[in-house]
PDB file of C-alpha atoms in Angstrom:
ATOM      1  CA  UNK A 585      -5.738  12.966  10.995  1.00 60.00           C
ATOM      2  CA  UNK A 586      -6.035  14.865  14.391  1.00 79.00           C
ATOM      3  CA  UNK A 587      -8.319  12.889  16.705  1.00 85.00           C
ATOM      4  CA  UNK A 588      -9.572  13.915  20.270  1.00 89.00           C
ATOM      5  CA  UNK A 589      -9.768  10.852  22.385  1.00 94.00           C
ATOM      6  CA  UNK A 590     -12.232  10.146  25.264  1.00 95.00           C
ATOM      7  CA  UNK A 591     -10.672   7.582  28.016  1.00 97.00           C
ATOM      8  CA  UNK A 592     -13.173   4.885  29.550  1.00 97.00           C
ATOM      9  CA  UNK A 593     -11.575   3.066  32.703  1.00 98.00           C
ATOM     10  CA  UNK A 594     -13.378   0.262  34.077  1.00 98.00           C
ATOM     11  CA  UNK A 595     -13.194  -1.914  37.352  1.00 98.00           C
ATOM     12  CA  UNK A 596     -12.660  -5.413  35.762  1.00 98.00           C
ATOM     13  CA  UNK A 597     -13.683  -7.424  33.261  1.00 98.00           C
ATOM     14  CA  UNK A 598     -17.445  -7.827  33.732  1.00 98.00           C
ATOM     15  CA  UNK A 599     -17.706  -4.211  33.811  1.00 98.00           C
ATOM     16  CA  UNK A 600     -15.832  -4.023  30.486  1.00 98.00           C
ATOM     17  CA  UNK A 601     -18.140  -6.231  29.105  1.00 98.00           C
ATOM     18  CA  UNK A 602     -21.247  -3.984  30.500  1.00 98.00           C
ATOM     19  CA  UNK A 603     -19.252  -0.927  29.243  1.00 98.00           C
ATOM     20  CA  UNK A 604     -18.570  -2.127  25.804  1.00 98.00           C
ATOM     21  CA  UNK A 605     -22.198  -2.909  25.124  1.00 97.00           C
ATOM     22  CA  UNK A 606     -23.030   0.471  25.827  1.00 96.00           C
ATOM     23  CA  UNK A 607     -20.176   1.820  23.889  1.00 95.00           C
ATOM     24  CA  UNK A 608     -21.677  -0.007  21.127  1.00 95.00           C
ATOM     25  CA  UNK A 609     -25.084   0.845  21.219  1.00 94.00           C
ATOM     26  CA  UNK A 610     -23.504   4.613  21.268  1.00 92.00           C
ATOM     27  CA  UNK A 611     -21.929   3.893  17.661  1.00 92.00           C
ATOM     28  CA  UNK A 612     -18.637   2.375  18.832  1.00 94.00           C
ATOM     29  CA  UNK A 613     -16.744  -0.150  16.675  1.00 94.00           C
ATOM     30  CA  UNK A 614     -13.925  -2.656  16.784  1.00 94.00           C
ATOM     31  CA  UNK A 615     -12.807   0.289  14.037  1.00 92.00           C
ATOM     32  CA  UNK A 616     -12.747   3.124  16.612  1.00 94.00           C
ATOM     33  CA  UNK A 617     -11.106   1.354  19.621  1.00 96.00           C
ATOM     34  CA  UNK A 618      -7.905   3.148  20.129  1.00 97.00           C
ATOM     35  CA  UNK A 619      -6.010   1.933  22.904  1.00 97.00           C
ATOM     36  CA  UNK A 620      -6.493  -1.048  25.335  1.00 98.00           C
ATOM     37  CA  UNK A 621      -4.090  -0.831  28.568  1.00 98.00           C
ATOM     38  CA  UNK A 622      -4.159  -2.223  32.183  1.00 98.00           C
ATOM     39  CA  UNK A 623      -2.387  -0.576  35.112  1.00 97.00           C
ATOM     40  CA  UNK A 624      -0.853  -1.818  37.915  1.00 96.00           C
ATOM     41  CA  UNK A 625      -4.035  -2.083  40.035  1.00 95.00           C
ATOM     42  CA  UNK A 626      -5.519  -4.661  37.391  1.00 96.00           C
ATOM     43  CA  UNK A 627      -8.170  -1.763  36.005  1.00 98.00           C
ATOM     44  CA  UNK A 628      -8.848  -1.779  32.202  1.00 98.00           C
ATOM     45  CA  UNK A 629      -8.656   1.506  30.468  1.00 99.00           C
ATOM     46  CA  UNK A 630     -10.238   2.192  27.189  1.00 98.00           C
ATOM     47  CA  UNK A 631      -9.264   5.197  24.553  1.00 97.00           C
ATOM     48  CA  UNK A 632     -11.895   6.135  21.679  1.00 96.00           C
ATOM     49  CA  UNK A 633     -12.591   9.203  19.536  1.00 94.00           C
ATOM     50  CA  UNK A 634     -14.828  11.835  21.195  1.00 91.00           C
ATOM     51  CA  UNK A 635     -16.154  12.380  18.191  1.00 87.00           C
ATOM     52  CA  UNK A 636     -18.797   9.812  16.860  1.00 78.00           C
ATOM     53  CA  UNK A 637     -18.423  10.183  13.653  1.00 80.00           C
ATOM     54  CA  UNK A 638     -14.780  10.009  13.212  1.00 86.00           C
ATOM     55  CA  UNK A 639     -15.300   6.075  14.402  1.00 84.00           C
ATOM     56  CA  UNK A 640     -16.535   5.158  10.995  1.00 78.00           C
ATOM     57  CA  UNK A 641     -13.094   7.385   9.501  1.00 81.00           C
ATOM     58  CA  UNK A 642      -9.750   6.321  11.358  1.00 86.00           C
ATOM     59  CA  UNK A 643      -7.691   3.466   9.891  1.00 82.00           C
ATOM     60  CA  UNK A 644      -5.341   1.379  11.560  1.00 84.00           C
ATOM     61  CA  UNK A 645      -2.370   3.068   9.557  1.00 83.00           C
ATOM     62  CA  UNK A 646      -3.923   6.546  11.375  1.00 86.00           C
ATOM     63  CA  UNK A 647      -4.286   4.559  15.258  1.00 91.00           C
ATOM     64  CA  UNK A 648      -0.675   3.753  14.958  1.00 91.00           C
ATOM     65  CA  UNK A 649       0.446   7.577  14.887  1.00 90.00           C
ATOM     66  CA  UNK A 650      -1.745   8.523  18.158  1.00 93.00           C
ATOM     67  CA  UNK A 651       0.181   9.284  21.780  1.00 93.00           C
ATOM     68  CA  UNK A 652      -1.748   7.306  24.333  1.00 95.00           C
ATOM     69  CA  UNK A 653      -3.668   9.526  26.158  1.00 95.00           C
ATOM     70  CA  UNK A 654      -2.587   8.998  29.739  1.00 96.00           C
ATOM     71  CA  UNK A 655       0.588   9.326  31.343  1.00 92.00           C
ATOM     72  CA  UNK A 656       2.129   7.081  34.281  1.00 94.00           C
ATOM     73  CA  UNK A 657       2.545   2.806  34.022  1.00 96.00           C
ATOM     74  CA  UNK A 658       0.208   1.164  31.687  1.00 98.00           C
ATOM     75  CA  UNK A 659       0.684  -2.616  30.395  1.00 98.00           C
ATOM     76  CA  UNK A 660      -0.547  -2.135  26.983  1.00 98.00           C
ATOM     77  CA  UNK A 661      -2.259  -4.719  24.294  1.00 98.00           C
ATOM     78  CA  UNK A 662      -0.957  -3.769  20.624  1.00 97.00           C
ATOM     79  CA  UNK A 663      -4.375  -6.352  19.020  1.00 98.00           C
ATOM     80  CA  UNK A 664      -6.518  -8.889  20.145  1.00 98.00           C
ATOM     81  CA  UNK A 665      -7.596 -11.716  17.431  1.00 98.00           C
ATOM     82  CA  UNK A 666     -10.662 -14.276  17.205  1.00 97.00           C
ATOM     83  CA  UNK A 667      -9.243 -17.797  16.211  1.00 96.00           C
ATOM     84  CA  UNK A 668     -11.346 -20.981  14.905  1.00 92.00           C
ATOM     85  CA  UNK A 669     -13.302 -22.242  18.154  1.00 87.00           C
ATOM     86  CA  UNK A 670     -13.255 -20.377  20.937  1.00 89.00           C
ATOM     87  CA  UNK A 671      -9.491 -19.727  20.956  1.00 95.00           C
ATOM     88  CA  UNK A 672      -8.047 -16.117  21.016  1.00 97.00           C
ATOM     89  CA  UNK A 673      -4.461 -14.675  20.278  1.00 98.00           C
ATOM     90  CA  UNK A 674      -3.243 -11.367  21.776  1.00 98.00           C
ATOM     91  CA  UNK A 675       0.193  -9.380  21.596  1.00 98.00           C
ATOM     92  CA  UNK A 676       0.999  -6.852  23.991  1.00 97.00           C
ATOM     93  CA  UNK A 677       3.301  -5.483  27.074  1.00 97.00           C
ATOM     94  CA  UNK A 678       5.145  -8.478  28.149  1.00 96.00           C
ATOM     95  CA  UNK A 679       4.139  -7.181  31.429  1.00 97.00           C
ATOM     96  CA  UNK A 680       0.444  -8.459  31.164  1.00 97.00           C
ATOM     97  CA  UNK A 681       1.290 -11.609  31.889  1.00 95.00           C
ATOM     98  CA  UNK A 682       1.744 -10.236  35.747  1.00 94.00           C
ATOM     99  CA  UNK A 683      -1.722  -9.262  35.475  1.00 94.00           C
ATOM    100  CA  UNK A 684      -4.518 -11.938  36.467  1.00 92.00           C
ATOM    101  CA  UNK A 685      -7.628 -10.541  34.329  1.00 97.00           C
ATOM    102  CA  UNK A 686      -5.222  -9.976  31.141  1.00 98.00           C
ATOM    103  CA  UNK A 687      -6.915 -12.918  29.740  1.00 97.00           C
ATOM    104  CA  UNK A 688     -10.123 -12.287  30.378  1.00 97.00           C
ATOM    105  CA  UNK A 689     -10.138  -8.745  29.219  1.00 98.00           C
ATOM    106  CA  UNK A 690      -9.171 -10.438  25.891  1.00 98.00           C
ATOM    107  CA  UNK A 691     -11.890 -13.016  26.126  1.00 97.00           C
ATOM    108  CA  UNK A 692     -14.344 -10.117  26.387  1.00 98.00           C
ATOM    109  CA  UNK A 693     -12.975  -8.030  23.452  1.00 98.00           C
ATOM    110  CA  UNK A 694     -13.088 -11.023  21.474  1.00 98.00           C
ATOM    111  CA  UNK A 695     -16.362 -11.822  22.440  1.00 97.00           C
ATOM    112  CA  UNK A 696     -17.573  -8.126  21.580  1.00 97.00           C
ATOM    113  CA  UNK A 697     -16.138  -8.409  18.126  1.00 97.00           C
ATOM    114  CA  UNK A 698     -18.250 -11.061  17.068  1.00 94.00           C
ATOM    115  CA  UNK A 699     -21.171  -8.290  17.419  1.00 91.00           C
ATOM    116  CA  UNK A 700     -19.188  -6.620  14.428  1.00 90.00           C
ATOM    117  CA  UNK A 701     -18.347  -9.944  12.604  1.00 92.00           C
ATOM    118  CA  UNK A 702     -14.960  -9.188  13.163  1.00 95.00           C
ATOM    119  CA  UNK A 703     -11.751 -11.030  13.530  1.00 96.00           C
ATOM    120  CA  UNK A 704      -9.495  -8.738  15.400  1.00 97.00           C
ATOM    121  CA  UNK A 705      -8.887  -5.521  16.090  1.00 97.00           C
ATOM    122  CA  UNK A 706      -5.417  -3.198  16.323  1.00 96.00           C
ATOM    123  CA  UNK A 707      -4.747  -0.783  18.788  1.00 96.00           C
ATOM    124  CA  UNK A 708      -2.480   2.194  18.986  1.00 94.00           C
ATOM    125  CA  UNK A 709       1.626   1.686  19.509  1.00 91.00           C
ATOM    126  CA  UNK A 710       3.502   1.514  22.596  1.00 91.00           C
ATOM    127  CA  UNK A 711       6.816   0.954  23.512  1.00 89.00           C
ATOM    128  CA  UNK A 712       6.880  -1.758  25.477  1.00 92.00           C
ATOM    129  CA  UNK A 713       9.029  -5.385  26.018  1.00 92.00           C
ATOM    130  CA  UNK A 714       6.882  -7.992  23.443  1.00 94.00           C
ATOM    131  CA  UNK A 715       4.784 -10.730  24.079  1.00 96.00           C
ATOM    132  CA  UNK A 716       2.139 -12.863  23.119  1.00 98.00           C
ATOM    133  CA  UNK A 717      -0.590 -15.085  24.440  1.00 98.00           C
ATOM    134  CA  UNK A 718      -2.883 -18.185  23.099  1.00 97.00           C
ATOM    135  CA  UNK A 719      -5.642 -18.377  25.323  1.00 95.00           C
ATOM    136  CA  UNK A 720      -9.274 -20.146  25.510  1.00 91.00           C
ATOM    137  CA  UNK A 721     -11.655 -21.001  28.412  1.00 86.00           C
ATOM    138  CA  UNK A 722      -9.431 -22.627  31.054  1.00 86.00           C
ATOM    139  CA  UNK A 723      -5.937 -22.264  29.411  1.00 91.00           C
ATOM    140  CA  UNK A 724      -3.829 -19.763  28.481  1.00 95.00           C
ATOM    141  CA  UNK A 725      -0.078 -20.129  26.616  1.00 96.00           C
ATOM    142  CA  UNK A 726       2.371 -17.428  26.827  1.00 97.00           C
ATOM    143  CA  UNK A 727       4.283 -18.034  23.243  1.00 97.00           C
ATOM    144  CA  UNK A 728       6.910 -15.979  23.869  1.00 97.00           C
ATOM    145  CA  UNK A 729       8.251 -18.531  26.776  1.00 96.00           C
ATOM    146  CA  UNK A 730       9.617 -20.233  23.579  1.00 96.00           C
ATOM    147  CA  UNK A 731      10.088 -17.191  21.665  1.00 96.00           C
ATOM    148  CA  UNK A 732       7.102 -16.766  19.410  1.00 97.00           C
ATOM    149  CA  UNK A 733       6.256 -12.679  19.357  1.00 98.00           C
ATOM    150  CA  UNK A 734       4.563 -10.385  17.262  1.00 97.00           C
ATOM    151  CA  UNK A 735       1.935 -12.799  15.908  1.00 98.00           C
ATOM    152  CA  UNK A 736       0.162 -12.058  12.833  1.00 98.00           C
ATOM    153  CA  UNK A 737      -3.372 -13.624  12.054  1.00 98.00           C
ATOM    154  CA  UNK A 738      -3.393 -15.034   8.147  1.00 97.00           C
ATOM    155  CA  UNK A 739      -6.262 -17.061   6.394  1.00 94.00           C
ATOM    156  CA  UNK A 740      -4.934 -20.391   7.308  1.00 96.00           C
ATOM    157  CA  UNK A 741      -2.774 -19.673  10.190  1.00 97.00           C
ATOM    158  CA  UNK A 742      -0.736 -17.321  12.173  1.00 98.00           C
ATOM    159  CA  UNK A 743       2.901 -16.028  11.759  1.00 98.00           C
ATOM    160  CA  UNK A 744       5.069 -15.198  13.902  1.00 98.00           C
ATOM    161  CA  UNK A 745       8.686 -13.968  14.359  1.00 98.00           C
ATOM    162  CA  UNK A 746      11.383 -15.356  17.013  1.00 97.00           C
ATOM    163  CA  UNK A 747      13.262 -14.034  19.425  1.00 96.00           C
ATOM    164  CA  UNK A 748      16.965 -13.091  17.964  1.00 96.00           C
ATOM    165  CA  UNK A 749      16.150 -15.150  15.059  1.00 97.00           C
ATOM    166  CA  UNK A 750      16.350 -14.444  11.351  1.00 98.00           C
ATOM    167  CA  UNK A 751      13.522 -17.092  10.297  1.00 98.00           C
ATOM    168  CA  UNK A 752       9.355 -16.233  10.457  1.00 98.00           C
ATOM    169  CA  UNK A 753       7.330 -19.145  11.837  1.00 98.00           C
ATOM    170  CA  UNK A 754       4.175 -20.577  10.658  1.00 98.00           C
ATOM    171  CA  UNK A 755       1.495 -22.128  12.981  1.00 97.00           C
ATOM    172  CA  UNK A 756      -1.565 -23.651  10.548  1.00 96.00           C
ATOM    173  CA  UNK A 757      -5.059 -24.083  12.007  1.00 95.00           C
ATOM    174  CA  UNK A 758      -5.293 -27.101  10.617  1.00 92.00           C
ATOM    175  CA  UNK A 759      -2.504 -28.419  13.270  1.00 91.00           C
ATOM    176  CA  UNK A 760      -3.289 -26.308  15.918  1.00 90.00           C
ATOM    177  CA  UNK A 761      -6.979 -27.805  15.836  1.00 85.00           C
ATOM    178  CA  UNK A 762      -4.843 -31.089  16.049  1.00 85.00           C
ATOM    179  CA  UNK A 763      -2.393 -30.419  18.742  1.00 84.00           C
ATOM    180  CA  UNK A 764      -5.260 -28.462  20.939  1.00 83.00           C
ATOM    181  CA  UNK A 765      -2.113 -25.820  21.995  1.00 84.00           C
ATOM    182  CA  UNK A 766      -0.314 -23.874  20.123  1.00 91.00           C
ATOM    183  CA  UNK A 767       3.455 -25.394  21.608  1.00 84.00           C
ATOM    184  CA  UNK A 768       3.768 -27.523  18.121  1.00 86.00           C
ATOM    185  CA  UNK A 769       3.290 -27.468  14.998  1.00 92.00           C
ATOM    186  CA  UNK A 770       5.475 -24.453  14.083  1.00 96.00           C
ATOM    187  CA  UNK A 771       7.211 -24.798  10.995  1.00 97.00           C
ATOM    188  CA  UNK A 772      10.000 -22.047   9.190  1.00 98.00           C
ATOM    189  CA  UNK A 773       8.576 -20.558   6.552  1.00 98.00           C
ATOM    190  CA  UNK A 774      11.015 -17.637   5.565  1.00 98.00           C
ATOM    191  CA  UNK A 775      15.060 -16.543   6.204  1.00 98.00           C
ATOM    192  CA  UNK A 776      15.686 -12.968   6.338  1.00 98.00           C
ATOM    193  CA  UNK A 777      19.048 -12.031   4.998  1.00 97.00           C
ATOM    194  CA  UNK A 778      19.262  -8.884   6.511  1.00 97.00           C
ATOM    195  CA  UNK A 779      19.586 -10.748   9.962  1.00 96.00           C
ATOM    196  CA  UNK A 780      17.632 -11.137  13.196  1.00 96.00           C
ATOM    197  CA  UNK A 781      13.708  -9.802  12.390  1.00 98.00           C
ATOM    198  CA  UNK A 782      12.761  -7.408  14.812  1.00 97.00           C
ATOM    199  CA  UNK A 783       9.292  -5.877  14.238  1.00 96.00           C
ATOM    200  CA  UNK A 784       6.580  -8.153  12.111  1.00 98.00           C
ATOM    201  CA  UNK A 785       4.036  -5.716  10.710  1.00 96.00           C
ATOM    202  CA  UNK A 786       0.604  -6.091  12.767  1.00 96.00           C
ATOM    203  CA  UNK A 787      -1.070  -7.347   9.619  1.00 95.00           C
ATOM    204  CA  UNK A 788      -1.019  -9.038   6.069  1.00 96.00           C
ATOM    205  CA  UNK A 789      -2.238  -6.316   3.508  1.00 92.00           C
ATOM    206  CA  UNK A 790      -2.845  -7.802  -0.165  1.00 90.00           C
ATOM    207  CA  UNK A 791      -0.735 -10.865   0.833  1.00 95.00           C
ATOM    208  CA  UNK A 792       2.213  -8.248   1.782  1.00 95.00           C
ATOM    209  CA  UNK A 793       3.746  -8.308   5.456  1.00 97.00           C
ATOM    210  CA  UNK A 794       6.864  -6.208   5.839  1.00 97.00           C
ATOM    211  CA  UNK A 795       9.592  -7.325   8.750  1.00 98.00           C
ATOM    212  CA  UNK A 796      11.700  -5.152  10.258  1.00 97.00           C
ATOM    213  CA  UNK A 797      15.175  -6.652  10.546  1.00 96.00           C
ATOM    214  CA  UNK A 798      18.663  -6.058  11.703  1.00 94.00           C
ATOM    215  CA  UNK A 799      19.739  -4.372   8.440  1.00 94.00           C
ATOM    216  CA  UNK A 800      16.828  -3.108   6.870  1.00 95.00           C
ATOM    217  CA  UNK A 801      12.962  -3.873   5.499  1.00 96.00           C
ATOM    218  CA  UNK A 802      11.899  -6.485   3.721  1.00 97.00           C
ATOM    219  CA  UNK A 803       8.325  -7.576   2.230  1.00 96.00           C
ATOM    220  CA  UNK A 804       7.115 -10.813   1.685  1.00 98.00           C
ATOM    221  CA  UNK A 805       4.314 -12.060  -0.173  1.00 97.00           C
ATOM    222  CA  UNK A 806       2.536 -15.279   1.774  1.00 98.00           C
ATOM    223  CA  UNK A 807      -0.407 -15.922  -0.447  1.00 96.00           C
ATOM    224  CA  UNK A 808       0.966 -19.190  -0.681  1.00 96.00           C
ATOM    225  CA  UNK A 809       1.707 -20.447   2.771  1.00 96.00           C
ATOM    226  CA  UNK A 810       3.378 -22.075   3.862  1.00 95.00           C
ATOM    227  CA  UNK A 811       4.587 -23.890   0.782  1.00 95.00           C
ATOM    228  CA  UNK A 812       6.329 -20.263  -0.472  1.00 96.00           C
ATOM    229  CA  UNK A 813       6.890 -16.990   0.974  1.00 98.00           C
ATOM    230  CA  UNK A 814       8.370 -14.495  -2.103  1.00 97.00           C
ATOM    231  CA  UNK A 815      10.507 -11.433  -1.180  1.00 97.00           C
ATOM    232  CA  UNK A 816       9.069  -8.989  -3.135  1.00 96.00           C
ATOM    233  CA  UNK A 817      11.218  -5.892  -1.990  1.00 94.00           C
ATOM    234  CA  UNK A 818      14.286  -5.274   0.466  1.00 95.00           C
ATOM    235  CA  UNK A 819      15.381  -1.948   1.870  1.00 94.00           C
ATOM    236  CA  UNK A 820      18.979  -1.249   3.443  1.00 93.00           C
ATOM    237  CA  UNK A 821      18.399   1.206   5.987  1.00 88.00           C
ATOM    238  CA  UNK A 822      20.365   1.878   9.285  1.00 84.00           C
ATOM    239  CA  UNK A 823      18.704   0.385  12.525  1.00 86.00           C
ATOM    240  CA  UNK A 824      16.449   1.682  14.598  1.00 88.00           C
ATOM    241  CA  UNK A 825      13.212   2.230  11.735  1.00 90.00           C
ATOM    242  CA  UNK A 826      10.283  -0.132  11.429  1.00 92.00           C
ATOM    243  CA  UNK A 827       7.521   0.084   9.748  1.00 94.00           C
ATOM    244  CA  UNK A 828       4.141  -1.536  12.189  1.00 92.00           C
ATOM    245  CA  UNK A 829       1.360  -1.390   9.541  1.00 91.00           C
ATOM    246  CA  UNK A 830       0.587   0.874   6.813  1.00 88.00           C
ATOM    247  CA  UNK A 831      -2.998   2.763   5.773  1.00 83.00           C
ATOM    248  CA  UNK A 832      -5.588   0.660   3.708  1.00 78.00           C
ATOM    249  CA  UNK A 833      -4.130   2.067   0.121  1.00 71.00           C
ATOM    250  CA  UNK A 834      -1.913   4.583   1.311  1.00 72.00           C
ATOM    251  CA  UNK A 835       1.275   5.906   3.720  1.00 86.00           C
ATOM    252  CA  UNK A 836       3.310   3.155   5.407  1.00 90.00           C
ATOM    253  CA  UNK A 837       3.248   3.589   9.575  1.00 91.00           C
ATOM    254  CA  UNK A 838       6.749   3.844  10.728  1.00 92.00           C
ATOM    255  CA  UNK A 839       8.229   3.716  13.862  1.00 91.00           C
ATOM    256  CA  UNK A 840      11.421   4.346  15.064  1.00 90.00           C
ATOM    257  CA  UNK A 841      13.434   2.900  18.367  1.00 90.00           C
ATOM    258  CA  UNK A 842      16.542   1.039  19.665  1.00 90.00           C
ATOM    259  CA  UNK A 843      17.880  -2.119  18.733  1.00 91.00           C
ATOM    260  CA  UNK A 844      17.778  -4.816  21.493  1.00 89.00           C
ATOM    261  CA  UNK A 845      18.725  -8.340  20.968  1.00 84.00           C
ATOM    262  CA  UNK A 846      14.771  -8.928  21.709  1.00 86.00           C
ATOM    263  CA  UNK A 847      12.721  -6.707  19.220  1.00 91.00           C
ATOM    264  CA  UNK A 848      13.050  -2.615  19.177  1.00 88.00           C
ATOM    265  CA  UNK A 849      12.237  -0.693  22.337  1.00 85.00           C
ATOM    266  CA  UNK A 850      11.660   2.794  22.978  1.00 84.00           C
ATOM    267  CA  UNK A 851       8.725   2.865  20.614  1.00 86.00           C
ATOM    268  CA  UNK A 852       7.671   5.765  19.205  1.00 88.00           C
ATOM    269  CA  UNK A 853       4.178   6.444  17.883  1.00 88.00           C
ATOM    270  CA  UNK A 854       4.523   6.090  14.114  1.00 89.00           C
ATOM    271  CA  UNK A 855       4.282   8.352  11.808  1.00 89.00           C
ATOM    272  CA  UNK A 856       2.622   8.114   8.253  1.00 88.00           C
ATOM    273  CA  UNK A 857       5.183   8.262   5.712  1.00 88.00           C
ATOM    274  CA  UNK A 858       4.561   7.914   1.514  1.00 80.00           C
ATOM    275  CA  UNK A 859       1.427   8.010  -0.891  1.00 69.00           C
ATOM    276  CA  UNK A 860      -0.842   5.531  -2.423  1.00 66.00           C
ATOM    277  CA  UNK A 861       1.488   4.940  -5.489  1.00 65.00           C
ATOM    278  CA  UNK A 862       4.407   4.552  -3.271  1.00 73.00           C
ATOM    279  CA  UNK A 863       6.162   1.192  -2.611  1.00 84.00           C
ATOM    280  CA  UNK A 864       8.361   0.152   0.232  1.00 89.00           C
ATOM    281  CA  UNK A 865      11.520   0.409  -2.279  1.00 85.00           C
ATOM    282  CA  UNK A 866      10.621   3.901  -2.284  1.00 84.00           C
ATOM    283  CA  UNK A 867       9.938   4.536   1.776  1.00 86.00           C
ATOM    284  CA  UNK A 868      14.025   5.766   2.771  1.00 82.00           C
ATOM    285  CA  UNK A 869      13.516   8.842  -0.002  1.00 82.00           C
ATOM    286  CA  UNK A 870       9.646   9.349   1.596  1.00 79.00           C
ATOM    287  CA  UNK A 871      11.523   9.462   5.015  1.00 79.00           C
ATOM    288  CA  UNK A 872      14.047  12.183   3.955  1.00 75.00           C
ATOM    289  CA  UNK A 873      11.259  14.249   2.188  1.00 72.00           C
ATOM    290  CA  UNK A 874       9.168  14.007   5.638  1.00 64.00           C
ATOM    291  CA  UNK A 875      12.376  14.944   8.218  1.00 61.00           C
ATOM    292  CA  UNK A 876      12.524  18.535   9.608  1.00 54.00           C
ATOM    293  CA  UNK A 877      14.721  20.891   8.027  1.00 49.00           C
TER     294      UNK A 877
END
């Protein structure tokens, strides 16, 4: 899907929030926000199609493939999600933790999703160090100080992956809402055995999340959290390939960078590999069909 993108850039947060109303009341939804990024100055840039009515058509399989549209140092959010209360979760550049309105541009985006009735929204892929951030009126926890990253929003809780570790992590609602902060209540819910996990795909699809680990690919099935996590496929492949997200009954998104003992880096934007009928077991012969000859 080619899309031409149209770049918003606003002064700070209140004029984010001004600028998003209008965006919406122009036909914009959480659907066709491409890219969120901050740069060094603290200024909040915005990419969405130029086209109307392709916001209605792109799928978050399809944002993942984009190139951000500007060039230079931008501190990039990969999604921003709603949580029960008035809580909100974001992943992004490790970087915008330097910033001091990183927070609140998340509190606004949140708040402008609940004019959608949505829960989140995912943004375009970056290559950037990882981190992630619990935040609500007054307090914000980075969770990668104790080596929570790539957070993924589930029914009933959020997953996560840790830092040069081979297990996922669960974080319920239920103790969350207990605890008030998100520093306990973590629990192990699944061993890879492929080694460290190094890329968490940005969302469950079906009850299917597929890590990206030392060795290879594996999907897991977490209807069931967190009393059992199934493996439902595993793919040897040499490092350096993840897969970020996939399109709503279709290709598989699929990145590729380097191995660091943190995550991947070097990010590029992913490309959409395999069919509807295709299954992860099947993505290494997709990725040979797809490479240049």
């Amino acid at each position: 899907m080619t899309v031409q993108i149209c770049v918003s850039r606003f002064r700070d947060p209140a004029a984010l929030a001004v600028g998003l109303r209008d965006l919406r009341r122009a036909g914009l939804t959480p659907r066709g926000l491409l890219f969120v990024a901050l740069d060094p100055r603290g200024e909040i840039h915005l990419a969405t199609p130029e086209d109307p009515e392709q916001v209605a058509s792109v799928r978050v399989g399809e944002k993942l493939s984009l190139v951000p549209p500007w060039a230079g140092l931008f501190y990039h959010f990969d999604a921003i999600h709603r949580l029960p209360g008035d809580a909100v979760l974001w992943n992004g550049d490790l970087r915008l933790g330097e910033s001091a309105v990183a927070a609140e541009v998340a509190g606004v985006i949140a708040d402008w999703l609940k004019g959608s009735s949505a829960k989140n929204v995912f943004l375009g892929c970056a290559s950037h160090t990882p981190g992630s951030w619990w935040g609500r009126p007054g307090a914000v926890e980075p969770l990668h100080v104790d080596g929570f990253v790539d957070c993924v929003v589930t029914a009933s809780g959020v997953l996560a992956r840790k830092i040069s570790d081979a297990h996922l992590h669960y974080l319920p609602f239920a103790a969350l809402a207990t605890a008030g902060r998100p520093a306990a209540g973590w629990c192990e819910v699944f061993r890879s055995e492929l080694g460290a996990i190094l890329l968490v795909e940005r969302r469950v699809m079906g009850y299917r999340l597929v890590l990206t680990c030392e060795h290879g690919l594996l999907e897991i099935e977490v209807r069931h959290l967190p009393d059992l996590v199934i493996e439902t496929a595993r793919v040897l492949m040499r490092p350096g390939f993840g897969v970020v997200g996939r399109v709503d009954g279709g290709a598989f998104a699929v990145t590729t960078g380097t191995v660091e003992s943190w995550g991947l880096t070097n990010l590029s934007p992913a490309m959409l590999v395999g069919s509807p009928t295709q299954s992860l077991a099947e993505l290494p012969k997709s990725l040979r069909a797809a490479a240049p000859r």
